Amino acid sequence: THIGENCFKGCSKLSQVTIDPFYTQVRGNSFNNCSSLNNFIFLNENQTSNSNRKVFIPYIITENFYKQNILNSSYFTPRIKNLSEIEIEIKYPSTNFSNIIDMVKSIKQLHTSKVKTSILYSGMETVDKQFFKNDVINYVVFDSTVKETPNDGDNNSDGSFQYCFSLEKVTVPSSFIKIGNNTFNCCMQLKQISFVNPSSLHQIGQYAFYDCRSLMQITIPSSVTSIGKYTFYNCQSLTQ
């Protein structure tokens, strides 16, 4: 019922996996560097066994769902009804990112309280408007290779995740050195910022967490030497 962290990492000759992702929990990096893996066969086990469970769908399975036209299909949507929550991870950048996120958005409209969207951001630190005012995203995890938030190509640009009103949690890797201006400005549902230790973060830009009204606490890494103006302005719930 569980495939753990790095379980099949580097299995370069593995080309096919048969699995029921609603019953078997798969971690996001279980199949890392499986360069030949291009096909998942999805079983359809007894749906009642999934009742009141939380399910995580890693990006590699999300992409296969899309390729096999399973998202929004008779396989996918009825099974959500028996779950307490399903987290669908989408990797960015990826070839079908825009199409996948549009399909997930339509699923969320049918199952609003149950479906959570997680972004695994592995892109370059360039100006990027993919997420500005995106109301689908609930969680953001930056890959360990990323060093800065994606608006850092222009410090006067709109924040990369600005006005993401559904964003609840962000995980910042130890590789990060800078959070740019306005990055999470007006993310009013943002409740948690997690910094992976040891942190390399040096700078938090101005207005970075402006108007994050649900943020109750944040532990700023000791490595930070610069915090911009109005970074935490109007964070009404922030107490420590």
GROMACS .gro file of C-alpha atoms in nm, residues 11-237:
model
  227
   11CYS     CA    1   1.614   0.218  -1.223
   12SER     CA    2   1.705   0.321  -1.577
   13LYS     CA    3   1.565   0.008  -1.745
   14LEU     CA    4   1.223   0.024  -1.575
   15SER     CA    5   0.977   0.104  -1.855
   16GLN     CA    6   0.633   0.018  -1.716
   17VAL     CA    7   0.456   0.017  -1.379
   18THR     CA    8   0.117  -0.132  -1.296
   19ILE     CA    9  -0.042   0.040  -0.999
   20ASP     CA   10  -0.359   0.175  -0.841
   21PRO     CA   11  -0.247   0.522  -0.727
   22PHE     CA   12  -0.567   0.568  -0.527
   23TYR     CA   13  -0.481   0.268  -0.312
   24THR     CA   14  -0.099   0.260  -0.318
   25GLN     CA   15   0.060   0.577  -0.183
   26VAL     CA   16   0.350   0.692  -0.402
   27ARG     CA   17   0.594   0.964  -0.298
   28GLY     CA   18   0.695   1.229  -0.549
   29ASN     CA   19   1.053   1.108  -0.588
   30SER     CA   20   0.985   0.732  -0.583
   31PHE     CA   21   1.068   0.703  -0.954
   32ASN     CA   22   1.335   0.972  -0.987
   33ASN     CA   23   1.579   0.922  -1.275
   34CYS     CA   24   1.388   0.627  -1.418
   35SER     CA   25   1.482   0.741  -1.766
   36SER     CA   26   1.298   0.462  -1.953
   37LEU     CA   27   0.972   0.485  -1.754
   38ASN     CA   28   0.709   0.612  -1.993
   39ASN     CA   29   0.401   0.408  -1.914
   40PHE     CA   30   0.178   0.345  -1.614
   41ILE     CA   31  -0.104   0.091  -1.621
   42PHE     CA   32  -0.368   0.198  -1.372
   43LEU     CA   33  -0.567  -0.068  -1.191
   44ASN     CA   34  -0.921  -0.012  -1.075
   45GLU     CA   35  -0.949  -0.169  -0.730
   46ASN     CA   36  -1.251  -0.164  -0.500
   47GLN     CA   37  -1.336   0.202  -0.464
   48THR     CA   38  -1.486   0.162  -0.117
   49SER     CA   39  -1.139   0.081   0.020
   50ASN     CA   40  -1.049   0.445  -0.038
   51SER     CA   41  -1.318   0.585   0.188
   52ASN     CA   42  -1.209   0.884   0.401
   53ARG     CA   43  -0.845   0.853   0.293
   54LYS     CA   44  -0.601   1.122   0.185
   55VAL     CA   45  -0.428   1.047  -0.144
   56PHE     CA   46  -0.118   1.209  -0.294
   57ILE     CA   47  -0.073   1.185  -0.674
   58PRO     CA   48   0.293   1.262  -0.764
   59TYR     CA   49   0.364   1.458  -1.080
   60ILE     CA   50   0.490   1.158  -1.277
   61ILE     CA   51   0.150   0.990  -1.234
   62THR     CA   52  -0.037   1.315  -1.298
   63GLU     CA   53   0.142   1.344  -1.633
   64ASN     CA   54   0.051   0.986  -1.720
   65PHE     CA   55  -0.310   1.052  -1.623
   66TYR     CA   56  -0.308   1.337  -1.873
   67LYS     CA   57  -0.140   1.137  -2.152
   68GLN     CA   58  -0.390   0.853  -2.111
   69ASN     CA   59  -0.684   1.095  -2.094
   70ILE     CA   60  -0.771   0.976  -1.744
   71LEU     CA   61  -0.815   1.318  -1.583
   72ASN     CA   62  -1.188   1.395  -1.579
   73SER     CA   63  -1.262   1.038  -1.691
   74SER     CA   64  -1.492   0.773  -1.545
   75TYR     CA   65  -1.184   0.624  -1.377
   76PHE     CA   66  -1.082   0.939  -1.197
   77THR     CA   67  -1.373   1.155  -1.089
   78PRO     CA   68  -1.599   0.895  -0.919
   79ARG     CA   69  -1.316   0.781  -0.696
   80ILE     CA   70  -1.264   1.128  -0.552
   81LYS     CA   71  -1.603   1.108  -0.387
   82ASN     CA   72  -1.477   0.840  -0.149
   83LEU     CA   73  -1.172   1.039  -0.041
   84SER     CA   74  -1.134   1.298   0.231
   85GLU     CA   75  -0.865   1.474   0.026
   86ILE     CA   76  -0.660   1.427  -0.289
   87GLU     CA   77  -0.342   1.624  -0.357
   88ILE     CA   78  -0.248   1.640  -0.726
   89GLU     CA   79   0.113   1.737  -0.791
   90ILE     CA   80   0.208   1.913  -1.116
   91LYS     CA   81   0.567   1.972  -1.218
   92TYR     CA   82   0.672   2.303  -1.368
   93PRO     CA   83   0.803   2.350  -1.627
   94SER     CA   84   0.661   2.060  -1.825
   95THR     CA   85   0.534   2.023  -2.181
   96ASN     CA   86   0.168   1.985  -2.087
   97PHE     CA   87   0.163   2.210  -1.781
   98SER     CA   88  -0.104   2.455  -1.901
   99ASN     CA   89  -0.336   2.178  -2.020
  100ILE     CA   90  -0.296   1.976  -1.701
  101ILE     CA   91  -0.361   2.268  -1.470
  102ASP     CA   92  -0.673   2.362  -1.670
  103MET     CA   93  -0.805   2.008  -1.631
  104VAL     CA   94  -0.728   2.005  -1.260
  105LYS     CA   95  -0.910   2.335  -1.228
  106SER     CA   96  -1.224   2.178  -1.374
  107ILE     CA   97  -1.191   1.887  -1.129
  108LYS     CA   98  -1.161   2.131  -0.839
  109GLN     CA   99  -1.479   2.303  -0.948
  110LEU     CA  100  -1.664   1.972  -0.901
  111HIS     CA  101  -1.488   1.869  -0.579
  112THR     CA  102  -1.379   2.202  -0.432
  113SER     CA  103  -1.306   2.101  -0.074
  114LYS     CA  104  -1.137   1.771  -0.154
  115VAL     CA  105  -0.892   1.854  -0.433
  116LYS     CA  106  -0.560   2.025  -0.356
  117THR     CA  107  -0.308   2.128  -0.619
  118SER     CA  108   0.064   2.114  -0.550
  119ILE     CA  109   0.327   2.271  -0.776
  120LEU     CA  110   0.677   2.124  -0.788
  121TYR     CA  111   0.870   2.422  -0.921
  122SER     CA  112   1.194   2.316  -1.088
  123GLY     CA  113   1.226   2.601  -1.337
  124MET     CA  114   1.497   2.858  -1.393
  125GLU     CA  115   1.498   3.184  -1.199
  126THR     CA  116   1.352   3.399  -1.477
  127VAL     CA  117   1.053   3.630  -1.507
  128ASP     CA  118   0.753   3.402  -1.515
  129LYS     CA  119   0.383   3.490  -1.525
  130GLN     CA  120   0.241   3.136  -1.515
  131PHE     CA  121   0.129   3.167  -1.154
  132PHE     CA  122   0.030   3.531  -1.122
  133LYS     CA  123  -0.334   3.543  -1.003
  134ASN     CA  124  -0.358   3.165  -1.027
  135ASP     CA  125  -0.647   3.049  -0.807
  136VAL     CA  126  -0.584   2.674  -0.853
  137ILE     CA  127  -0.261   2.640  -0.652
  138ASN     CA  128  -0.271   2.529  -0.288
  139TYR     CA  129   0.089   2.421  -0.224
  140VAL     CA  130   0.424   2.519  -0.376
  141VAL     CA  131   0.743   2.317  -0.331
  142PHE     CA  132   1.060   2.456  -0.487
  143ASP     CA  133   1.306   2.197  -0.613
  144SER     CA  134   1.641   2.178  -0.434
  145THR     CA  135   1.817   2.309  -0.747
  146VAL     CA  136   1.626   2.640  -0.748
  147LYS     CA  137   1.803   2.937  -0.586
  148GLU     CA  138   1.563   3.229  -0.630
  149THR     CA  139   1.195   3.298  -0.682
  150PRO     CA  140   1.106   3.330  -1.051
  151ASN     CA  141   1.044   3.707  -1.056
  152ASP     CA  142   1.406   3.790  -0.982
  153GLY     CA  143   1.492   3.877  -1.341
  154ASP     CA  144   1.330   4.214  -1.272
  155ASN     CA  145   1.299   4.337  -0.915
  156ASN     CA  146   1.015   4.570  -1.019
  157SER     CA  147   0.807   4.294  -1.176
  158ASP     CA  148   0.480   4.167  -1.035
  159GLY     CA  149   0.531   3.891  -0.781
  160SER     CA  150   0.545   3.548  -0.934
  161PHE     CA  151   0.277   3.409  -0.697
  162GLN     CA  152   0.103   3.737  -0.625
  163TYR     CA  153  -0.276   3.715  -0.578
  164CYS     CA  154  -0.275   3.335  -0.554
  165PHE     CA  155  -0.574   3.345  -0.323
  166SER     CA  156  -0.587   2.967  -0.267
  167LEU     CA  157  -0.219   2.922  -0.182
  168GLU     CA  158  -0.184   2.772   0.167
  169LYS     CA  159   0.169   2.637   0.207
  170VAL     CA  160   0.515   2.700   0.060
  171THR     CA  161   0.830   2.490   0.109
  172VAL     CA  162   1.161   2.671   0.052
  173PRO     CA  163   1.470   2.451  -0.003
  174SER     CA  164   1.809   2.504   0.158
  175SER     CA  165   1.945   2.611  -0.184
  176PHE     CA  166   1.739   2.933  -0.185
  177ILE     CA  167   1.935   3.256  -0.148
  178LYS     CA  168   1.661   3.509  -0.223
  179ILE     CA  169   1.284   3.560  -0.211
  180GLY     CA  170   1.207   3.841  -0.454
  181ASN     CA  171   0.985   4.147  -0.430
  182ASN     CA  172   0.608   4.088  -0.411
  183THR     CA  173   0.655   3.713  -0.445
  184PHE     CA  174   0.359   3.612  -0.223
  185ASN     CA  175   0.189   3.949  -0.205
  186CYS     CA  176  -0.184   3.918  -0.125
  187CYS     CA  177  -0.179   3.538  -0.084
  188MET     CA  178  -0.452   3.573   0.176
  189GLN     CA  179  -0.487   3.201   0.256
  190LEU     CA  180  -0.113   3.142   0.300
  191LYS     CA  181  -0.074   2.979   0.641
  192GLN     CA  182   0.269   2.815   0.641
  193ILE     CA  183   0.620   2.889   0.513
  194SER     CA  184   0.867   2.606   0.571
  195PHE     CA  185   1.241   2.661   0.531
  196VAL     CA  186   1.453   2.350   0.485
  197ASN     CA  187   1.764   2.357   0.704
  198PRO     CA  188   2.040   2.447   0.675
  199SER     CA  189   1.910   2.754   0.495
  200SER     CA  190   2.117   2.965   0.254
  201LEU     CA  191   1.855   3.241   0.236
  202HIS     CA  192   2.011   3.590   0.245
  203GLN     CA  193   1.739   3.824   0.128
  204ILE     CA  194   1.361   3.865   0.150
  205GLY     CA  195   1.236   4.134  -0.087
  206GLN     CA  196   0.996   4.419  -0.022
  207TYR     CA  197   0.625   4.335  -0.004
  208ALA     CA  198   0.718   3.965  -0.030
  209PHE     CA  199   0.446   3.859   0.217
  210TYR     CA  200   0.236   4.173   0.209
  211ASP     CA  201  -0.128   4.115   0.311
  212CYS     CA  202  -0.080   3.743   0.387
  213ARG     CA  203  -0.362   3.763   0.639
  214SER     CA  204  -0.369   3.396   0.738
  215LEU     CA  205   0.003   3.366   0.814
  216MET     CA  206   0.030   3.312   1.191
  217GLN     CA  207   0.402   3.252   1.235
  218ILE     CA  208   0.726   3.235   1.041
  219THR     CA  209   1.074   3.131   1.148
  220ILE     CA  210   1.318   3.347   0.956
  221PRO     CA  211   1.650   3.166   0.899
  222SER     CA  212   1.950   3.315   1.077
  223SER     CA  213   2.124   3.341   0.740
  224VAL     CA  214   1.893   3.626   0.632
  225THR     CA  215   2.073   3.962   0.629
  226SER     CA  216   1.822   4.179   0.443
  227ILE     CA  217   1.443   4.219   0.470
  228GLY     CA  218   1.272   4.472   0.242
  229LYS     CA  219   1.019   4.733   0.342
  230TYR     CA  220   0.658   4.634   0.410
  231THR     CA  221   0.752   4.267   0.378
  232PHE     CA  222   0.499   4.159   0.642
  233TYR     CA  223   0.267   4.458   0.630
  234ASN     CA  224  -0.099   4.379   0.705
  235CYS     CA  225  -0.022   4.017   0.807
  236GLN     CA  226  -0.305   4.046   1.056
  237SER     CA  227  -0.268   3.698   1.209
   0.00000   0.00000   0.00000
